[in-house]
Amino acid sequence: MPAHRGLFISLEGIDGSGKSTQSHRLRDWFVSHGRDAIVTREPGGAPGAEDIRRLLVEGDPERWSPETEILLFTAARRDHLERTIRPALEAGRVVITDRFADSTRVYQGATRGDLRGLVDDIHDLVIAVEPDLTLILDMDPDIALTRGLARASGEDRFEDFGLPFQQKLRVGFLALAETAPQRCVVIDASRSPDIIADDIAAIVETRL
Ligand code: ADP
Ligand code: TYD
């Protein structure tokens, strides 16, 4: 990606860990400090990518193989990058995304067979961008799953893989954070939303 003036931040973690809540809190924090900031999400974040999202998050858990999922998530990501992320960064804005490539690395790359090599190859070919900072919201999947399913959003295809799957995801995100310490910070997401938001604001201030 060409040099940009904006800031690119991703929030990652298991389903129901508070990514959406904290993305919006962080956007408000930036705005209160005079920065132009947007919140976006994956899969989705652009009209075409939102169409692809519906194919991914609704329906039977076995609807797609992990390989097909990698292609669909990456197609959605490419659209999101072209239409939303890159233009905003080039305009000097702060882009906060609720999930990015780390979700594919963990959900598709490390939970249902070892597909991490395929994920990395496709990422390098068509995305090849990393956030400036990734905040990994970490918590007990049992509690997160209850939070997430309580929403009854109809988008529960991944939650429907069940608790052992979410436990694998947690381990996957923590392992990923260790491999990219310059970019990733693990946050204890079991605390109150206010405390987490203060923690994230402090991290952003010191790291960026
Ligand atoms: P995610 O985007 O990671 O799925 P959300 O931000 O949508 O998570 O939060 C999932 C649910 O948990 C929502 O109902 C939200 O209001 C609630 N929630 C978010 N953060 C916390 C928190 N720190 N403590 C308790 N509940 C929370
Ligand atoms: P999301 O809306 O963030 O779900 P939640 O709010 O429950 O965390 O994402 C939808 C689902 O898609 C979620 O279960 C994670 C999954 N996902 C992947 O499997 N791979 C990916 O690359 C992305 C971006 C999401």
mmCIF file of C-alpha atoms and ligand atoms in Angstrom:
data_model
loop_
_atom_site.group_PDB
_atom_site.id
_atom_site.type_symbol
_atom_site.label_atom_id
_atom_site.label_comp_id
_atom_site.label_asym_id
_atom_site.label_seq_id
_atom_site.Cartn_x
_atom_site.Cartn_y
_atom_site.Cartn_z
ATOM 1 C CA MET A 1 0.000 0.000 0.000
ATOM 2 C CA PRO A 2 1.320 3.471 -0.743
ATOM 3 C CA ALA A 3 2.307 5.684 2.168
ATOM 4 C CA HIS A 4 -0.779 7.172 3.724
ATOM 5 C CA ARG A 5 -1.478 9.952 6.156
ATOM 6 C CA GLY A 6 -4.267 8.212 8.016
ATOM 7 C CA LEU A 7 -4.151 5.637 10.756
ATOM 8 C CA PHE A 8 -5.375 2.082 10.331
ATOM 9 C CA ILE A 9 -6.517 0.236 13.470
ATOM 10 C CA SER A 10 -8.185 -3.173 13.683
ATOM 11 C CA LEU A 11 -10.066 -4.779 16.565
ATOM 12 C CA GLU A 12 -9.991 -8.545 16.691
ATOM 13 C CA GLY A 13 -11.190 -11.303 18.976
ATOM 14 C CA ILE A 14 -13.766 -14.022 19.354
ATOM 15 C CA ASP A 15 -17.468 -13.468 18.722
ATOM 16 C CA GLY A 16 -19.113 -11.308 21.389
ATOM 17 C CA SER A 17 -15.846 -10.002 22.869
ATOM 18 C CA GLY A 18 -16.917 -6.358 22.523
ATOM 19 C CA LYS A 19 -15.189 -5.366 19.270
ATOM 20 C CA SER A 20 -18.116 -3.404 17.913
ATOM 21 C CA THR A 21 -18.692 -1.600 21.229
ATOM 22 C CA GLN A 22 -15.021 -0.659 21.555
ATOM 23 C CA SER A 23 -14.648 0.321 17.890
ATOM 24 C CA HIS A 24 -17.313 2.965 18.364
ATOM 25 C CA ARG A 25 -15.863 4.116 21.684
ATOM 26 C CA LEU A 26 -12.460 4.513 20.049
ATOM 27 C CA ARG A 27 -13.956 6.453 17.135
ATOM 28 C CA ASP A 28 -15.621 8.809 19.641
ATOM 29 C CA TRP A 29 -12.302 9.204 21.449
ATOM 30 C CA PHE A 30 -10.511 10.187 18.237
ATOM 31 C CA VAL A 31 -13.278 12.612 17.288
ATOM 32 C CA SER A 32 -13.111 14.211 20.746
ATOM 33 C CA HIS A 33 -9.386 14.725 20.099
ATOM 34 C CA GLY A 34 -10.058 16.468 16.793
ATOM 35 C CA ARG A 35 -9.313 13.538 14.464
ATOM 36 C CA ASP A 36 -11.567 12.532 11.619
ATOM 37 C CA ALA A 37 -12.283 8.838 12.287
ATOM 38 C CA ILE A 38 -14.590 6.201 10.846
ATOM 39 C CA VAL A 39 -15.703 2.781 12.033
ATOM 40 C CA THR A 40 -16.083 0.001 9.547
ATOM 41 C CA ARG A 41 -16.366 -3.767 9.748
ATOM 42 C CA GLU A 42 -15.637 -7.097 8.152
ATOM 43 C CA PRO A 43 -16.984 -9.028 6.481
ATOM 44 C CA GLY A 44 -18.573 -5.949 4.912
ATOM 45 C CA GLY A 45 -17.745 -2.272 5.128
ATOM 46 C CA ALA A 46 -18.648 -1.508 1.492
ATOM 47 C CA PRO A 47 -21.872 -2.277 -0.444
ATOM 48 C CA GLY A 48 -20.494 -5.228 -2.420
ATOM 49 C CA ALA A 49 -18.672 -6.602 0.595
ATOM 50 C CA GLU A 50 -21.905 -6.415 2.610
ATOM 51 C CA ASP A 51 -23.577 -8.542 -0.082
ATOM 52 C CA ILE A 52 -20.801 -11.128 0.321
ATOM 53 C CA ARG A 53 -21.218 -10.890 4.115
ATOM 54 C CA ARG A 54 -24.734 -12.281 3.907
ATOM 55 C CA LEU A 55 -23.429 -15.382 2.117
ATOM 56 C CA LEU A 56 -20.937 -15.912 4.929
ATOM 57 C CA VAL A 57 -22.688 -15.225 8.213
ATOM 58 C CA GLU A 58 -26.134 -16.690 7.543
ATOM 59 C CA GLY A 59 -27.180 -20.288 7.082
ATOM 60 C CA ASP A 60 -25.878 -23.710 7.910
ATOM 61 C CA PRO A 61 -22.442 -23.907 9.606
ATOM 62 C CA GLU A 62 -21.312 -26.475 7.010
ATOM 63 C CA ARG A 63 -22.513 -24.360 4.089
ATOM 64 C CA TRP A 64 -18.977 -23.535 2.897
ATOM 65 C CA SER A 65 -15.684 -25.361 3.153
ATOM 66 C CA PRO A 66 -12.879 -23.414 4.864
ATOM 67 C CA GLU A 67 -11.149 -22.997 1.475
ATOM 68 C CA THR A 68 -14.251 -21.440 -0.092
ATOM 69 C CA GLU A 69 -14.627 -19.218 2.955
ATOM 70 C CA ILE A 70 -11.082 -17.920 2.562
ATOM 71 C CA LEU A 71 -11.898 -16.855 -0.998
ATOM 72 C CA LEU A 72 -15.195 -15.219 -0.041
ATOM 73 C CA PHE A 73 -13.748 -13.345 2.958
ATOM 74 C CA THR A 74 -10.824 -12.191 0.847
ATOM 75 C CA ALA A 75 -13.122 -11.029 -1.963
ATOM 76 C CA ALA A 76 -15.105 -9.018 0.576
ATOM 77 C CA ARG A 77 -11.865 -7.628 2.064
ATOM 78 C CA ARG A 78 -10.543 -6.537 -1.310
ATOM 79 C CA ASP A 79 -13.763 -4.621 -2.008
ATOM 80 C CA HIS A 80 -13.643 -3.079 1.499
ATOM 81 C CA LEU A 81 -10.027 -2.034 0.952
ATOM 82 C CA GLU A 82 -10.647 -0.519 -2.481
ATOM 83 C CA ARG A 83 -13.864 1.321 -1.703
ATOM 84 C CA THR A 84 -13.642 2.283 1.968
ATOM 85 C CA ILE A 85 -10.313 1.763 3.726
ATOM 86 C CA ARG A 86 -7.814 3.049 1.174
ATOM 87 C CA PRO A 87 -9.751 6.200 0.182
ATOM 88 C CA ALA A 88 -10.257 7.110 3.854
ATOM 89 C CA LEU A 89 -6.567 6.612 4.711
ATOM 90 C CA GLU A 90 -5.501 8.617 1.682
ATOM 91 C CA ALA A 91 -7.781 11.423 2.900
ATOM 92 C CA GLY A 92 -5.901 11.352 6.220
ATOM 93 C CA ARG A 93 -8.694 9.777 8.260
ATOM 94 C CA VAL A 94 -8.426 7.274 11.084
ATOM 95 C CA VAL A 95 -9.959 3.955 9.990
ATOM 96 C CA ILE A 96 -11.087 1.635 12.781
ATOM 97 C CA THR A 97 -12.165 -1.753 11.499
ATOM 98 C CA ASP A 98 -14.087 -4.340 13.476
ATOM 99 C CA ARG A 99 -12.075 -7.356 12.173
ATOM 100 C CA PHE A 100 -9.554 -7.583 9.322
ATOM 101 C CA ALA A 101 -7.116 -10.201 8.013
ATOM 102 C CA ASP A 102 -6.267 -11.658 11.438
ATOM 103 C CA SER A 103 -9.810 -13.030 11.574
ATOM 104 C CA THR A 104 -9.163 -15.054 8.420
ATOM 105 C CA ARG A 105 -5.791 -16.183 9.760
ATOM 106 C CA VAL A 106 -7.468 -17.523 12.882
ATOM 107 C CA TYR A 107 -11.014 -18.535 11.830
ATOM 108 C CA GLN A 108 -10.075 -20.124 8.523
ATOM 109 C CA GLY A 109 -6.339 -20.644 8.993
ATOM 110 C CA ALA A 110 -6.138 -22.344 12.349
ATOM 111 C CA THR A 111 -9.380 -23.982 13.406
ATOM 112 C CA ARG A 112 -10.537 -26.478 10.814
ATOM 113 C CA GLY A 113 -7.330 -27.945 9.437
ATOM 114 C CA ASP A 114 -4.058 -26.183 8.857
ATOM 115 C CA LEU A 115 -4.853 -23.695 6.116
ATOM 116 C CA ARG A 116 -2.654 -20.873 7.360
ATOM 117 C CA GLY A 117 -0.320 -21.197 4.354
ATOM 118 C CA LEU A 118 -3.195 -20.751 1.919
ATOM 119 C CA VAL A 119 -4.536 -17.785 3.912
ATOM 120 C CA ASP A 120 -1.120 -16.109 3.880
ATOM 121 C CA ASP A 121 -0.543 -16.711 0.171
ATOM 122 C CA ILE A 122 -3.904 -15.262 -0.843
ATOM 123 C CA HIS A 123 -3.455 -12.325 1.536
ATOM 124 C CA ASP A 124 -0.055 -11.503 0.056
ATOM 125 C CA LEU A 125 -1.436 -11.667 -3.475
ATOM 126 C CA VAL A 126 -4.541 -9.523 -3.189
ATOM 127 C CA ILE A 127 -4.551 -7.625 0.129
ATOM 128 C CA ALA A 128 -0.935 -7.091 1.271
ATOM 129 C CA VAL A 129 -1.874 -4.481 3.880
ATOM 130 C CA GLU A 130 -1.617 -4.672 7.671
ATOM 131 C CA PRO A 131 -3.100 -2.307 10.245
ATOM 132 C CA ASP A 132 -0.800 0.115 12.086
ATOM 133 C CA LEU A 133 -2.218 -1.270 15.335
ATOM 134 C CA THR A 134 -4.337 -4.352 16.165
ATOM 135 C CA LEU A 135 -6.216 -4.588 19.451
ATOM 136 C CA ILE A 136 -7.063 -8.183 20.350
ATOM 137 C CA LEU A 137 -9.970 -8.355 22.791
ATOM 138 C CA ASP A 138 -9.393 -11.451 24.869
ATOM 139 C CA MET A 139 -11.890 -13.132 27.184
ATOM 140 C CA ASP A 140 -13.498 -16.398 28.261
ATOM 141 C CA PRO A 141 -15.448 -17.716 25.228
ATOM 142 C CA ASP A 142 -18.199 -19.055 27.452
ATOM 143 C CA ILE A 143 -19.155 -15.549 28.588
ATOM 144 C CA ALA A 144 -18.559 -14.011 25.142
ATOM 145 C CA LEU A 145 -20.768 -16.593 23.462
ATOM 146 C CA THR A 146 -23.622 -15.834 25.854
ATOM 147 C CA ARG A 147 -23.236 -12.118 25.099
ATOM 148 C CA GLY A 148 -23.184 -12.737 21.348
ATOM 149 C CA LEU A 149 -26.062 -15.173 21.090
ATOM 150 C CA ALA A 150 -28.180 -12.975 23.364
ATOM 151 C CA ARG A 151 -28.317 -10.572 20.430
ATOM 152 C CA ALA A 152 -30.148 -13.174 18.250
ATOM 153 C CA SER A 153 -28.962 -11.368 15.125
ATOM 154 C CA GLY A 154 -29.623 -14.190 12.645
ATOM 155 C CA GLU A 155 -25.885 -13.955 11.837
ATOM 156 C CA ASP A 156 -24.834 -16.810 14.054
ATOM 157 C CA ARG A 157 -23.266 -19.185 11.566
ATOM 158 C CA PHE A 158 -19.879 -19.031 13.306
ATOM 159 C CA GLU A 159 -21.289 -18.907 16.845
ATOM 160 C CA ASP A 160 -23.164 -22.103 15.874
ATOM 161 C CA PHE A 161 -19.856 -23.991 15.621
ATOM 162 C CA GLY A 162 -20.057 -23.999 19.435
ATOM 163 C CA LEU A 163 -17.829 -23.425 22.461
ATOM 164 C CA PRO A 164 -14.840 -25.686 21.589
ATOM 165 C CA PHE A 165 -14.521 -23.764 18.308
ATOM 166 C CA GLN A 166 -14.520 -20.432 20.189
ATOM 167 C CA GLN A 167 -11.879 -21.818 22.576
ATOM 168 C CA LYS A 168 -9.672 -22.709 19.612
ATOM 169 C CA LEU A 169 -10.174 -19.208 18.267
ATOM 170 C CA ARG A 170 -9.069 -17.659 21.537
ATOM 171 C CA VAL A 171 -5.868 -19.697 21.526
ATOM 172 C CA GLY A 172 -5.362 -18.772 17.868
ATOM 173 C CA PHE A 173 -5.660 -15.028 18.496
ATOM 174 C CA LEU A 174 -3.257 -15.170 21.462
ATOM 175 C CA ALA A 175 -0.718 -17.126 19.394
ATOM 176 C CA LEU A 176 -1.024 -14.634 16.559
ATOM 177 C CA ALA A 177 -0.429 -11.711 18.946
ATOM 178 C CA GLU A 178 2.841 -13.325 20.016
ATOM 179 C CA THR A 179 4.032 -13.561 16.429
ATOM 180 C CA ALA A 180 3.378 -9.864 15.713
ATOM 181 C CA PRO A 181 4.109 -7.986 18.983
ATOM 182 C CA GLN A 182 4.997 -4.744 17.186
ATOM 183 C CA ARG A 183 1.458 -4.531 15.799
ATOM 184 C CA CYS A 184 -0.767 -6.443 18.243
ATOM 185 C CA VAL A 185 -1.820 -5.623 21.803
ATOM 186 C CA VAL A 186 -3.922 -8.067 23.832
ATOM 187 C CA ILE A 187 -6.649 -6.427 25.913
ATOM 188 C CA ASP A 188 -8.493 -8.066 28.827
ATOM 189 C CA ALA A 189 -12.061 -7.800 27.500
ATOM 190 C CA SER A 190 -13.761 -9.285 30.565
ATOM 191 C CA ARG A 191 -13.807 -5.882 32.281
ATOM 192 C CA SER A 192 -16.402 -3.122 32.042
ATOM 193 C CA PRO A 193 -16.772 -1.244 28.738
ATOM 194 C CA ASP A 194 -15.544 2.022 30.342
ATOM 195 C CA ILE A 195 -12.360 0.474 31.731
ATOM 196 C CA ILE A 196 -11.588 -1.258 28.427
ATOM 197 C CA ALA A 197 -12.169 1.978 26.497
ATOM 198 C CA ASP A 198 -9.789 3.886 28.826
ATOM 199 C CA ASP A 199 -7.186 1.147 28.439
ATOM 200 C CA ILE A 200 -7.448 1.258 24.642
ATOM 201 C CA ALA A 201 -7.217 5.068 24.565
ATOM 202 C CA ALA A 202 -4.044 4.901 26.668
ATOM 203 C CA ILE A 203 -2.526 2.275 24.365
ATOM 204 C CA VAL A 204 -3.380 4.277 21.264
ATOM 205 C CA GLU A 205 -1.812 7.395 22.790
ATOM 206 C CA THR A 206 1.439 5.659 23.633
ATOM 207 C CA ARG A 207 1.770 3.452 20.540
ATOM 208 C CA LEU A 208 0.821 5.855 17.765
HETATM 209 P P1 ADP B 1 -18.522 -8.142 19.098
HETATM 210 O O1 ADP B 1 -18.539 -7.003 18.118
HETATM 211 O O2 ADP B 1 -17.130 -8.540 19.485
HETATM 212 O O3 ADP B 1 -19.339 -9.317 18.694
HETATM 213 P P2 ADP B 1 -20.224 -6.436 20.742
HETATM 214 O O4 ADP B 1 -19.536 -5.140 20.965
HETATM 215 O O5 ADP B 1 -21.322 -6.461 19.720
HETATM 216 O O6 ADP B 1 -19.155 -7.601 20.449
HETATM 217 O O7 ADP B 1 -20.766 -6.923 22.160
HETATM 218 C C1 ADP B 1 -21.547 -8.123 22.295
HETATM 219 C C2 ADP B 1 -22.592 -7.897 23.394
HETATM 220 O O8 ADP B 1 -21.936 -7.722 24.654
HETATM 221 C C3 ADP B 1 -23.436 -6.643 23.179
HETATM 222 O O9 ADP B 1 -24.742 -6.904 23.627
HETATM 223 C C4 ADP B 1 -22.746 -5.603 24.050
HETATM 224 O O10 ADP B 1 -23.643 -4.601 24.510
HETATM 225 C C5 ADP B 1 -22.210 -6.441 25.204
HETATM 226 N N1 ADP B 1 -20.915 -5.933 25.706
HETATM 227 C C6 ADP B 1 -19.921 -5.324 25.018
HETATM 228 N N2 ADP B 1 -18.874 -5.046 25.813
HETATM 229 C C7 ADP B 1 -19.194 -5.500 27.037
HETATM 230 C C8 ADP B 1 -18.510 -5.513 28.305
HETATM 231 N N3 ADP B 1 -17.265 -5.008 28.443
HETATM 232 N N4 ADP B 1 -19.145 -6.053 29.362
HETATM 233 C C9 ADP B 1 -20.389 -6.584 29.230
HETATM 234 N N5 ADP B 1 -21.098 -6.606 28.062
HETATM 235 C C10 ADP B 1 -20.514 -6.057 26.989
HETATM 236 P P1 TYD B 2 -18.772 -10.345 13.046
HETATM 237 O O1 TYD B 2 -19.922 -9.611 12.497
HETATM 238 O O2 TYD B 2 -17.607 -9.543 13.501
HETATM 239 O O3 TYD B 2 -19.296 -11.270 14.227
HETATM 240 P P2 TYD B 2 -19.339 -10.998 15.796
HETATM 241 O O4 TYD B 2 -19.962 -9.642 16.004
HETATM 242 O O5 TYD B 2 -20.184 -12.127 16.290
HETATM 243 O O6 TYD B 2 -17.943 -11.064 16.316
HETATM 244 O O7 TYD B 2 -18.234 -11.410 11.998
HETATM 245 C C1 TYD B 2 -19.065 -12.393 11.480
HETATM 246 C C2 TYD B 2 -18.425 -13.735 11.581
HETATM 247 O O8 TYD B 2 -17.471 -13.929 10.525
HETATM 248 C C3 TYD B 2 -17.688 -13.959 12.874
HETATM 249 O O9 TYD B 2 -18.196 -15.157 13.460
HETATM 250 C C4 TYD B 2 -16.265 -14.152 12.465
HETATM 251 C C5 TYD B 2 -16.327 -14.569 11.042
HETATM 252 N N1 TYD B 2 -15.146 -14.197 10.214
HETATM 253 C C6 TYD B 2 -14.327 -15.204 9.691
HETATM 254 O O10 TYD B 2 -14.559 -16.394 9.929
HETATM 255 N N2 TYD B 2 -13.274 -14.854 8.898
HETATM 256 C C7 TYD B 2 -13.003 -13.553 8.599
HETATM 257 O O11 TYD B 2 -12.042 -13.270 7.860
HETATM 258 C C8 TYD B 2 -13.855 -12.523 9.142
HETATM 259 C C9 TYD B 2 -13.586 -11.085 8.827
HETATM 260 C C10 TYD B 2 -14.917 -12.889 9.953
#
